[in-house]
Tab-separated table of C-alpha atoms and ligand atoms in Angstrom:
chain	number	residue	atom	x	y	z
A	6	MET	CA	73.887	120.481	121.478
A	7	LYS	CA	72.023	119.592	124.668
A	8	LYS	CA	71.493	115.898	124.171
A	9	LEU	CA	73.466	113.207	122.459
A	10	ILE	CA	72.489	109.648	121.592
A	11	PHE	CA	75.086	107.152	120.373
A	12	THR	CA	73.481	104.032	118.975
A	13	ILE	CA	76.022	101.254	118.478
A	14	PHE	CA	75.376	98.288	116.179
A	15	GLY	CA	77.735	95.405	117.000
A	16	SER	CA	77.944	96.466	120.625
A	17	THR	CA	79.159	93.101	121.932
A	18	GLY	CA	82.311	93.200	119.809
A	19	ASP	CA	85.957	93.974	120.349
A	20	LEU	CA	85.802	97.481	118.905
A	21	THR	CA	83.052	98.506	121.317
A	22	SER	CA	84.755	97.065	124.400
A	23	ARG	CA	88.297	98.240	123.644
A	24	LYS	CA	87.713	101.545	121.888
A	25	LEU	CA	84.192	102.951	121.782
A	26	LEU	CA	83.042	102.566	125.403
A	27	PRO	CA	86.385	103.798	126.817
A	28	ALA	CA	86.374	106.800	124.456
A	29	ILE	CA	82.774	107.735	125.286
A	30	SER	CA	83.295	107.467	129.055
A	31	LYS	CA	86.442	109.615	128.868
A	32	LEU	CA	84.727	112.310	126.782
A	33	TYR	CA	81.855	112.263	129.252
A	34	LYS	CA	84.131	112.486	132.276
A	35	GLU	CA	85.939	115.464	130.736
A	36	ASN	CA	82.636	117.217	129.950
A	37	LYS	CA	83.366	117.184	126.222
A	38	ILE	CA	79.952	115.698	125.466
A	39	PRO	CA	76.612	116.651	127.039
A	40	LYS	CA	75.559	115.535	130.497
A	41	GLU	CA	72.480	114.196	128.769
A	42	THR	CA	74.312	111.561	126.754
A	43	LEU	CA	72.775	108.174	126.155
A	44	VAL	CA	74.598	105.175	124.675
A	45	VAL	CA	72.226	102.622	123.191
A	46	CYS	CA	74.048	99.327	122.650
A	47	LEU	CA	72.389	96.907	120.257
A	48	GLY	CA	73.114	93.208	120.005
A	49	ARG	CA	71.587	89.805	119.540
A	50	LYS	CA	72.990	88.334	122.755
A	51	SER	CA	70.702	88.220	125.742
A	52	PHE	CA	71.689	89.858	129.055
A	53	ASP	CA	69.648	90.050	132.255
A	54	ASP	CA	70.068	93.816	132.424
A	55	ASN	CA	72.384	96.712	131.481
A	56	ARG	CA	74.690	95.860	134.361
A	57	ALA	CA	75.163	92.296	133.068
A	58	TYR	CA	75.968	93.654	129.608
A	59	LEU	CA	78.572	96.030	131.040
A	60	LYS	CA	80.123	93.259	133.103
A	61	TYR	CA	80.444	91.152	129.943
A	62	MET	CA	82.104	94.053	128.131
A	63	ASP	CA	84.356	94.835	131.085
A	64	ASP	CA	85.586	91.231	131.105
A	65	ALA	CA	86.240	91.432	127.361
A	66	ALA	CA	88.035	94.792	127.455
A	67	SER	CA	91.825	94.883	127.665
A	68	LYS	CA	91.667	97.678	130.295
A	69	LYS	CA	88.977	98.086	132.953
A	70	LEU	CA	86.004	100.102	131.737
A	71	ASP	CA	84.864	103.173	133.657
A	72	LEU	CA	81.719	101.471	134.949
A	73	ASP	CA	80.878	104.325	137.335
A	74	ILE	CA	80.160	106.484	134.324
A	75	LEU	CA	78.912	103.867	131.884
A	76	LYS	CA	76.298	102.427	134.263
A	77	ASP	CA	74.462	105.771	134.167
A	78	ILE	CA	74.515	106.332	130.418
A	79	VAL	CA	74.413	102.894	128.750
A	80	ILE	CA	71.277	100.973	127.793
A	81	TYR	CA	71.554	97.515	126.225
A	82	HIS	CA	68.804	96.704	123.756
A	83	GLN	CA	68.514	93.187	122.376
A	84	MET	CA	67.450	92.891	118.745
A	85	GLN	CA	68.332	91.348	115.387
A	86	ILE	CA	69.875	94.226	113.493
A	87	THR	CA	69.228	92.469	110.172
A	88	GLU	CA	65.470	92.176	110.908
A	89	SER	CA	63.504	95.217	109.752
A	90	ASN	CA	60.628	94.473	112.168
A	91	ASP	CA	62.945	94.854	115.164
A	92	TYR	CA	63.498	98.510	114.291
A	93	ASP	CA	59.980	99.522	115.342
A	94	THR	CA	60.700	98.936	119.026
A	95	LEU	CA	64.129	100.531	118.702
A	96	LYS	CA	62.601	103.613	117.098
A	97	GLU	CA	59.951	103.811	119.800
A	98	MET	CA	62.601	103.596	122.507
A	99	LEU	CA	64.834	106.239	120.914
A	100	GLU	CA	61.920	108.594	120.449
A	101	LYS	CA	61.215	108.532	124.158
A	102	HIS	CA	64.708	109.877	124.785
A	103	LYS	CA	65.121	112.495	122.101
A	104	ASP	CA	63.840	115.934	121.256
A	105	GLN	CA	64.459	118.393	118.409
A	106	ASP	CA	67.933	119.397	119.651
A	107	THR	CA	69.256	115.889	120.040
A	108	LYS	CA	72.335	114.925	118.069
A	109	GLU	CA	72.174	111.271	117.001
A	110	LEU	CA	75.150	109.170	115.958
A	111	TYR	CA	74.548	105.696	114.573
A	112	TYR	CA	77.782	103.703	114.751
A	113	LEU	CA	78.132	100.548	112.668
A	114	ALA	CA	80.738	98.539	114.611
A	115	VAL	CA	79.980	95.525	112.426
A	116	GLY	CA	81.601	93.995	109.354
A	117	PRO	CA	80.909	95.505	105.902
A	118	GLU	CA	78.645	92.576	104.973
A	119	LEU	CA	76.049	94.082	107.333
A	120	PHE	CA	76.394	97.724	106.165
A	121	PHE	CA	73.660	97.475	103.578
A	122	ASP	CA	71.000	95.707	105.663
A	123	VAL	CA	71.555	97.910	108.688
A	124	SER	CA	71.615	101.156	106.674
A	125	LYS	CA	68.462	100.174	104.838
A	126	ASN	CA	66.694	99.241	108.065
A	127	ILE	CA	67.717	102.487	109.753
A	128	ASN	CA	66.450	104.463	106.799
A	129	GLN	CA	63.257	102.537	106.096
A	130	SER	CA	62.191	102.471	109.721
A	131	GLY	CA	62.066	106.275	109.526
A	132	MET	CA	64.531	106.610	112.424
A	133	VAL	CA	66.803	108.760	110.297
A	134	GLN	CA	65.754	111.280	107.684
A	135	LYS	CA	67.993	111.766	104.659
A	136	ASN	CA	69.560	115.276	104.878
A	137	ASN	CA	69.037	115.729	108.630
A	138	ILE	CA	72.579	116.609	109.692
A	139	ASN	CA	71.707	116.118	113.343
A	140	GLN	CA	71.616	112.451	112.446
A	141	SER	CA	74.902	110.926	111.303
A	142	ILE	CA	75.983	107.447	110.444
A	143	ILE	CA	79.506	106.197	111.122
A	144	PHE	CA	81.174	103.290	109.312
A	145	GLU	CA	84.317	101.424	110.189
A	146	LYS	CA	86.880	100.280	107.685
A	147	PRO	CA	87.074	98.064	105.683
A	148	PHE	CA	84.871	99.978	103.296
A	149	GLY	CA	84.553	97.215	100.694
A	150	HIS	CA	87.191	94.718	99.608
A	151	ASP	CA	87.961	96.132	96.159
A	152	LEU	CA	86.873	99.057	94.013
A	153	LYS	CA	83.762	97.312	92.719
A	154	SER	CA	82.435	96.315	96.148
A	155	ALA	CA	83.277	99.716	97.658
A	156	LYS	CA	81.415	101.466	94.829
A	157	SER	CA	78.429	99.238	95.297
A	158	ILE	CA	78.301	99.837	99.083
A	159	ASN	CA	78.675	103.537	98.569
A	160	GLN	CA	76.037	103.840	95.865
A	161	ARG	CA	73.551	102.086	98.104
A	162	LEU	CA	74.447	104.273	101.077
A	163	TRP	CA	73.712	107.372	99.059
A	164	ASP	CA	70.207	106.004	98.524
A	165	PHE	CA	69.658	106.190	102.274
A	166	PHE	CA	71.841	109.045	103.540
A	167	ASP	CA	73.242	112.298	102.320
A	168	GLU	CA	77.071	112.439	102.050
A	169	LYS	CA	77.005	115.087	104.821
A	170	GLN	CA	75.560	112.479	107.185
A	171	ILE	CA	78.154	109.802	106.372
A	172	PHE	CA	81.369	109.449	108.416
A	173	ARG	CA	83.863	106.846	107.197
A	174	ILE	CA	86.404	106.115	109.886
A	175	ASP	CA	90.073	105.428	109.339
A	176	HIS	CA	91.162	105.569	112.959
A	177	TYR	CA	94.756	106.385	111.954
A	178	LEU	CA	93.561	109.865	111.048
A	179	GLY	CA	92.618	110.414	114.699
A	180	LYS	CA	96.155	109.718	115.914
A	181	GLU	CA	97.941	112.695	117.366
A	182	MET	CA	100.933	112.794	115.038
A	183	ILE	CA	98.887	112.134	111.914
A	184	GLN	CA	96.859	115.212	112.807
A	185	ASN	CA	100.144	117.009	113.345
A	186	ILE	CA	101.657	116.318	109.892
A	187	LEU	CA	100.078	119.364	108.265
A	188	MET	CA	101.051	121.571	111.202
A	189	VAL	CA	104.681	120.423	111.058
A	190	ARG	CA	104.801	120.872	107.280
A	191	PHE	CA	103.016	124.155	106.806
A	192	ALA	CA	103.554	126.053	110.054
A	193	ASN	CA	107.347	125.823	110.002
A	194	ARG	CA	109.445	127.800	107.542
A	195	ILE	CA	112.332	125.338	107.878
A	196	PHE	CA	110.198	122.470	106.628
A	197	GLU	CA	107.861	124.256	104.244
A	198	ASP	CA	110.756	125.560	102.156
A	199	ILE	CA	112.429	122.199	101.708
A	200	TRP	CA	109.388	120.006	101.091
A	201	TYR	CA	110.215	119.335	97.422
A	202	ASN	CA	111.900	116.782	95.197
A	203	ARG	CA	114.972	119.061	94.973
A	204	THR	CA	115.687	118.463	98.651
A	205	ILE	CA	113.849	115.290	99.629
A	206	LYS	CA	115.674	112.116	98.693
A	207	ASN	CA	113.034	109.581	99.701
A	208	VAL	CA	110.128	108.987	102.053
A	209	LYS	CA	109.635	105.831	104.099
A	210	ILE	CA	106.275	104.957	105.594
A	211	ILE	CA	106.569	102.055	107.980
A	212	VAL	CA	103.955	100.328	110.107
A	213	LYS	CA	105.340	97.299	111.925
A	214	GLU	CA	103.521	95.066	114.371
A	215	THR	CA	104.894	92.318	116.592
A	216	GLU	CA	101.610	90.483	116.995
A	217	GLY	CA	100.119	88.064	114.517
A	218	ILE	CA	96.499	88.146	113.404
A	219	LEU	CA	95.223	87.234	116.913
A	220	ASN	CA	91.716	85.841	116.546
A	221	ARG	CA	90.874	87.758	113.361
A	222	GLY	CA	91.622	84.906	110.926
A	223	GLY	CA	88.156	84.920	109.346
A	224	TYR	CA	88.498	88.542	108.315
A	225	TYR	CA	92.248	88.734	107.775
A	226	ASP	CA	92.598	85.735	105.501
A	227	GLN	CA	90.210	87.365	103.033
A	228	SER	CA	92.007	90.667	103.310
A	229	GLY	CA	95.795	90.611	103.869
A	230	ALA	CA	98.204	93.425	104.623
A	231	LEU	CA	97.705	95.263	101.348
A	232	LYS	CA	93.956	95.715	101.770
A	233	ASP	CA	93.952	95.894	105.563
A	234	MET	CA	96.730	98.471	105.962
A	235	VAL	CA	98.005	99.974	102.700
A	236	GLN	CA	94.605	100.818	101.189
A	237	SER	CA	93.690	102.866	104.227
A	238	HIS	CA	96.340	103.943	106.744
A	239	LEU	CA	99.478	103.976	104.578
A	240	LEU	CA	97.920	105.714	101.586
A	241	GLN	CA	96.371	108.300	103.907
A	242	MET	CA	99.874	109.008	105.234
A	243	VAL	CA	101.258	109.326	101.695
A	244	SER	CA	98.566	111.855	100.840
A	245	LEU	CA	99.243	113.980	103.937
A	246	VAL	CA	102.998	113.987	103.307
A	247	ALA	CA	102.733	114.777	99.590
A	248	MET	CA	99.725	117.106	99.304
A	249	GLU	CA	99.977	120.719	98.181
A	250	VAL	CA	99.092	123.626	100.456
A	251	PRO	CA	95.286	123.578	100.719
A	252	LEU	CA	93.206	126.679	99.967
A	253	SER	CA	92.145	126.629	103.599
A	254	TYR	CA	92.232	124.143	106.435
A	255	TYR	CA	88.532	123.409	106.100
A	256	SER	CA	87.871	119.762	105.604
A	257	GLU	CA	86.856	119.917	101.939
A	258	ASP	CA	89.905	121.943	100.855
A	259	VAL	CA	92.285	119.583	102.623
A	260	LYS	CA	90.566	116.568	101.082
A	261	ASN	CA	90.673	118.147	97.611
A	262	GLU	CA	94.475	118.239	97.861
A	263	LYS	CA	94.745	114.745	99.335
A	264	VAL	CA	92.678	113.371	96.475
A	265	LYS	CA	95.039	114.921	93.906
A	266	VAL	CA	97.917	112.977	95.475
A	267	LEU	CA	95.989	109.694	95.432
A	268	ASP	CA	95.197	110.325	91.778
A	269	HIS	CA	98.908	110.706	90.931
A	270	ILE	CA	100.416	107.660	92.630
A	271	THR	CA	102.101	104.957	90.576
A	272	VAL	CA	103.645	101.808	91.967
A	273	ASP	CA	106.847	100.210	90.682
A	274	GLU	CA	105.476	96.709	90.231
A	275	LYS	CA	108.998	95.213	90.213
A	276	SER	CA	109.490	96.430	93.774
A	277	LEU	CA	106.612	94.434	95.252
A	278	ILE	CA	107.464	92.013	98.043
A	279	PHE	CA	104.760	89.997	99.752
A	280	GLY	CA	105.499	87.924	102.834
A	281	GLN	CA	103.632	85.604	105.165
A	282	TYR	CA	104.812	84.869	108.665
A	283	HIS	CA	105.787	81.323	109.476
A	284	GLY	CA	102.865	79.571	111.177
A	285	TYR	CA	100.187	81.838	109.693
A	286	MET	CA	98.547	78.902	107.911
A	287	HIS	CA	97.949	77.201	111.263
A	288	GLU	CA	96.074	80.178	112.708
A	289	GLU	CA	92.390	79.685	113.441
A	290	LYS	CA	90.010	80.304	110.505
A	291	VAL	CA	92.885	80.598	108.018
A	292	GLU	CA	92.592	78.444	104.923
A	293	GLU	CA	95.034	75.610	104.428
A	294	ASN	CA	97.680	76.713	101.914
A	295	SER	CA	96.502	80.313	102.157
A	296	ASP	CA	98.442	82.797	99.998
A	297	THR	CA	97.345	85.787	102.050
A	298	GLU	CA	100.189	88.194	102.779
A	299	THR	CA	100.928	89.422	106.291
A	300	PHE	CA	103.739	91.649	105.016
A	301	VAL	CA	104.052	93.983	102.065
A	302	PHE	CA	106.775	96.275	100.779
A	303	LEU	CA	106.489	98.533	97.748
A	304	LYS	CA	108.047	101.517	96.074
A	305	ALA	CA	105.679	104.174	94.791
A	306	PHE	CA	105.938	107.598	93.177
A	307	VAL	CA	103.719	110.636	93.514
A	308	ASN	CA	103.812	112.176	90.061
A	309	THR	CA	103.157	115.781	90.965
A	310	PRO	CA	105.593	118.635	90.201
A	311	ARG	CA	106.472	118.770	93.915
A	312	PHE	CA	107.327	115.095	94.369
A	313	LYS	CA	108.128	113.755	90.892
A	314	GLY	CA	111.030	111.291	91.102
A	315	VAL	CA	111.029	110.890	94.897
A	316	PRO	CA	110.603	107.235	95.903
A	317	PHE	CA	108.043	106.510	98.608
A	318	TYR	CA	108.883	103.190	100.279
A	319	LEU	CA	105.840	101.692	101.988
A	320	MET	CA	106.201	98.747	104.325
A	321	THR	CA	103.823	97.078	106.748
A	322	GLY	CA	103.595	93.684	108.362
A	323	LYS	CA	102.842	91.455	111.295
A	324	LYS	CA	105.177	89.438	113.542
A	325	LEU	CA	108.057	91.815	112.850
A	326	ASP	CA	110.871	92.900	115.163
A	327	LYS	CA	109.056	95.733	116.943
A	328	LYS	CA	105.837	97.697	117.102
A	329	GLU	CA	106.467	100.929	115.278
A	330	SER	CA	104.639	103.344	113.068
A	331	VAL	CA	106.798	106.063	111.601
A	332	ILE	CA	107.265	108.326	108.594
A	333	ILE	CA	110.903	109.065	107.716
A	334	ILE	CA	111.703	111.922	105.357
A	335	GLU	CA	115.298	111.640	104.186
A	336	PHE	CA	116.902	114.733	102.696
A	337	GLU	CA	119.528	115.014	99.965
A	338	GLU	CA	123.174	115.582	100.876
A	339	THR	CA	124.425	119.169	100.708
A	340	SER	CA	126.961	119.996	97.957
A	341	GLU	CA	129.675	120.506	100.609
A	342	GLN	CA	128.794	117.223	102.205
A	343	ARG	CA	129.541	115.468	98.924
A	344	LYS	CA	133.013	117.080	98.786
A	345	TRP	CA	134.102	116.293	102.336
A	346	ASN	CA	135.564	112.929	102.928
A	347	LEU	CA	133.813	112.380	106.241
A	348	PRO	CA	131.283	109.742	107.291
A	349	LEU	CA	128.368	112.177	107.155
A	350	SER	CA	124.764	111.075	107.325
A	351	THR	CA	121.837	112.524	105.455
A	352	ASN	CA	119.375	114.621	107.467
A	353	LYS	CA	116.238	112.766	108.442
A	354	LEU	CA	112.939	113.925	109.836
A	355	PHE	CA	111.042	111.290	111.805
A	356	ILE	CA	107.313	111.683	112.346
A	357	LYS	CA	106.684	109.140	115.062
A	358	ILE	CA	103.123	107.921	115.255
A	359	ALA	CA	103.314	104.885	117.545
A	360	PRO	CA	104.170	103.688	120.101
A	361	GLU	CA	105.689	107.103	120.929
A	362	ASP	CA	104.110	110.185	119.385
A	363	GLY	CA	106.591	112.848	118.407
A	364	VAL	CA	109.041	114.330	115.950
A	365	GLY	CA	112.774	113.691	115.647
A	366	LEU	CA	115.296	115.493	113.469
A	367	ARG	CA	118.681	113.905	112.828
A	368	PHE	CA	121.596	115.982	111.645
A	369	ASN	CA	125.383	116.012	111.612
A	370	SER	CA	127.311	117.686	114.387
A	371	LYS	CA	130.915	117.866	115.484
A	372	VAL	CA	131.847	115.518	118.281
A	373	PRO	CA	132.365	117.837	121.272
A	374	GLY	CA	135.963	118.390	122.349
A	375	LEU	CA	139.272	118.491	120.570
A	376	SER	CA	138.520	116.070	117.770
A	377	ASP	CA	137.149	117.105	114.380
A	378	ASP	CA	135.057	113.980	114.062
A	379	VAL	CA	131.429	114.119	113.093
A	380	GLN	CA	128.467	112.368	114.603
A	381	GLU	CA	124.751	112.084	113.861
A	382	VAL	CA	122.620	113.652	116.617
A	383	GLU	CA	118.863	113.909	117.129
A	384	LEU	CA	116.605	116.700	118.277
A	385	GLU	CA	113.502	115.170	119.706
A	386	TYR	CA	110.005	116.344	120.568
A	387	CYS	CA	107.849	113.917	122.512
A	388	ALA	CA	104.170	114.821	122.241
A	389	ALA	CA	103.103	112.172	124.738
A	390	CYS	CA	105.513	113.561	127.375
A	391	GLU	CA	104.049	117.059	126.960
A	392	ALA	CA	100.557	115.656	127.494
A	393	PHE	CA	101.623	114.380	130.950
A	394	GLY	CA	100.043	110.965	130.465
A	395	ASN	CA	96.781	112.468	129.235
A	396	MET	CA	97.222	111.715	125.562
A	397	SER	CA	93.855	111.258	123.930
A	398	GLU	CA	93.103	108.125	121.977
A	399	ALA	CA	92.241	108.344	118.284
A	400	TYR	CA	88.645	107.265	118.902
A	401	GLU	CA	88.064	110.051	121.427
A	402	LYS	CA	89.038	112.654	118.843
A	403	LEU	CA	87.038	110.996	116.076
A	404	LEU	CA	83.864	110.586	118.127
A	405	LEU	CA	84.122	114.141	119.398
A	406	ASP	CA	84.559	115.460	115.844
A	407	ALA	CA	81.575	113.436	114.682
A	408	THR	CA	79.386	115.013	117.391
A	409	GLY	CA	80.451	118.434	116.103
A	410	GLN	CA	80.028	117.479	112.430
A	411	HIS	CA	83.777	118.124	111.798
A	412	LYS	CA	84.772	115.908	108.904
A	413	SER	CA	88.495	116.632	108.353
A	414	LEU	CA	89.587	113.386	109.973
A	415	PHE	CA	87.129	111.191	108.118
A	416	THR	CA	87.649	109.854	104.620
A	417	ARG	CA	85.620	111.187	101.728
A	418	TRP	CA	84.298	108.810	99.094
A	419	ASP	CA	86.727	109.896	96.349
A	420	GLU	CA	89.708	109.160	98.631
A	421	ILE	CA	88.421	105.630	99.139
A	422	GLU	CA	87.633	105.202	95.459
A	423	LEU	CA	91.137	106.204	94.325
A	424	SER	CA	92.882	104.110	96.930
A	425	TRP	CA	90.933	100.989	95.955
A	426	LYS	CA	91.733	101.688	92.308
A	427	LEU	CA	95.434	101.612	93.158
A	428	ILE	CA	95.139	98.485	95.294
A	429	ASP	CA	93.254	96.681	92.501
A	430	GLN	CA	96.148	97.517	90.138
A	431	ILE	CA	98.754	96.253	92.613
A	432	LYS	CA	96.770	93.055	93.150
A	433	LYS	CA	97.213	92.194	89.471
A	434	HIS	CA	100.964	91.855	90.102
A	435	GLN	CA	100.749	89.962	93.383
A	436	ASP	CA	102.955	86.864	93.685
A	437	LYS	CA	102.839	84.054	96.213
A	438	PRO	CA	104.197	85.416	99.522
A	439	VAL	CA	107.611	84.438	100.828
A	440	ILE	CA	107.434	82.754	104.220
A	441	TYR	CA	109.413	84.686	106.850
A	442	GLU	CA	110.619	83.660	110.282
A	443	SER	CA	111.821	87.108	111.253
A	444	PHE	CA	112.140	90.661	110.000
A	445	ASP	CA	115.875	90.168	109.400
A	446	ALA	CA	115.217	87.927	106.417
A	447	LEU	CA	112.827	90.479	104.898
A	448	LYS	CA	115.319	93.309	105.412
A	449	VAL	CA	117.953	91.380	103.493
A	450	LEU	CA	115.480	90.630	100.703
A	451	ILE	CA	114.511	94.306	100.360
A	452	LYS	CA	118.154	95.388	100.377
A	453	GLU	CA	119.050	92.854	97.673
A	454	LYS	CA	116.064	93.632	95.502
A	455	MET	CA	115.692	97.391	95.878
A	456	ASP	CA	118.960	98.509	97.484
A	457	VAL	CA	117.154	100.270	100.298
A	458	ASP	CA	117.659	99.923	104.021
A	459	MET	CA	114.320	99.521	105.817
A	460	SER	CA	115.700	98.698	109.276
B	7	NAP	N1	88.437	95.845	116.782
B	7	NAP	C1	89.099	96.855	116.306
B	7	NAP	O1	90.019	97.411	116.954
B	7	NAP	C2	88.762	97.417	114.941
B	7	NAP	C3	89.554	98.447	114.420
B	7	NAP	C4	89.230	98.985	113.167
B	7	NAP	C5	88.126	98.493	112.486
B	7	NAP	N2	87.384	97.489	113.006
B	7	NAP	C6	86.216	97.037	112.234
B	7	NAP	O2	85.043	97.221	113.021
B	7	NAP	C7	84.098	96.185	112.769
B	7	NAP	C8	83.768	95.470	114.096
B	7	NAP	O3	84.977	94.958	114.595
B	7	NAP	P1	85.093	94.120	115.935
B	7	NAP	O4	86.543	93.893	116.141
B	7	NAP	O5	84.306	94.734	117.035
B	7	NAP	O6	84.426	92.725	115.514
B	7	NAP	P2	83.878	91.570	116.462
B	7	NAP	O7	84.561	91.554	117.771
B	7	NAP	O8	83.855	90.323	115.647
B	7	NAP	O9	82.370	92.047	116.740
B	7	NAP	C9	81.415	92.081	115.708
B	7	NAP	C10	80.089	92.559	116.257
B	7	NAP	O10	79.153	92.442	115.196
B	7	NAP	C11	78.064	91.629	115.636
B	7	NAP	N3	77.580	90.785	114.537
B	7	NAP	C12	78.324	90.026	113.729
B	7	NAP	N4	77.526	89.394	112.844
B	7	NAP	C13	76.268	89.779	113.112
B	7	NAP	C14	74.992	89.468	112.556
B	7	NAP	N5	74.875	88.668	111.492
B	7	NAP	N6	73.911	90.058	113.088
B	7	NAP	C15	74.034	90.886	114.149
B	7	NAP	N7	75.203	91.217	114.719
B	7	NAP	C16	76.311	90.657	114.207
B	7	NAP	C17	78.625	90.772	116.749
B	7	NAP	O11	77.544	90.385	117.566
B	7	NAP	P3	77.479	88.960	118.313
B	7	NAP	O12	78.198	89.177	119.619
B	7	NAP	O13	76.050	88.735	118.500
B	7	NAP	O14	78.151	87.964	117.421
B	7	NAP	C18	79.574	91.757	117.421
B	7	NAP	O15	78.876	92.606	118.289
B	7	NAP	C19	84.769	95.262	111.727
B	7	NAP	O16	84.367	95.638	110.462
B	7	NAP	C20	86.252	95.535	111.930
B	7	NAP	O17	86.990	95.269	110.739
B	7	NAP	C21	87.677	96.944	114.226
């Protein structure tokens, strides 16, 4: 690939300022993408020139943008992305910059309500040819808001693009330790041999945030934690933890196994707990008396021979005690352990996704010295420490993979379809959320209801 053109729809938004522009400039700086890279940023706002656009984005970004790089590769182009006529000038401009070898990525950093119009306009303007795999289109989650809407979006996309051209992003899949789950599971004899219901007691998948909904009330109030987090990130983690060994590590084989997991999940509807943080109803653009949940807990089962009977406890929420994203695999006691009358703990494997990336293994060990007491100790691997502060962000990995047409870290349609099917079923049993002031109250509720410790 000699030339690369990223065309970003929704280029004045938060995603572009905080994630896409920083990721592109870092890939460029590290020579991971061609010297001849062009970033065409589309928006309806008016700016005097490219520099003024970048200044606006720099002010909006949480960290300073690398303007030295971006000023040479970014062009801002004002247009109405919902207006088909505006695509003629865009097409003309892009054609001036591209040749036969150019790889083109069209990134829809806009809400799903614009997916259809923008995809249709891209296709009907003749900018992208169906089946040309040098031209790809990238969508952000949420991909629909239930099974019906997701199916409808998808069916219409297939009218305009081939599945090979479509990249559906779940940025969690770009995170270092999520990518590492299969490596930890399948490249280590000690884990591969014990990854079964005979030895695994339960699995906890926890994503906690300390912040509220920030300024995303308009979107969040229509969505809630179940659709925003469980449908995508948490179910993706379940499928990576529970999948069988794939035929190969090529994208399609891995996805075939992940899909089988998603097709075998059942949820214990009696376990469901929905919560809403105190003060949520006073957030901007949230409806008065909103019943939208900002917290969800559930117990699920993966009914495959490997995992039958093992509870998967899924929990995610906002305004909780700390920011943490972790998978905890708890193992059964040994037969000797049951006999000894000592305060022994179960072994636990921690796959730490955020804020630290790494793996921890807790086991029992004698307290050093003359006593025979036992203590729980932890072996720890810190991926971020090994990277010496040069840990790549999820979006860098995902954008790089999209330029190379590597699809392992993107979600295939059947994964999305099955996860929405499950969410639609859960929704049927959704109660009014309990209002919580702190995580402590939720912990007590979960312990009382399900006898499980989620602290
Ligand atoms: N931000 C994140 O970290 C993040 C993470 C994962 C997924 N996402 C998803 O990515 C998408 C974009 O998120 P965001 O946070 O960047 O949203 P945002 O800050 O609200 O930005 C939305 C962008 O879409 C444009 N837009 C909105 N309505 C439009 C219309 N009718 N016609 C033309 N342009 C329109 C806006 O342009 P104007 O400036 O002209 O209004 C803006 O550039 C959403 O679907 C979001 O759920 C975001």
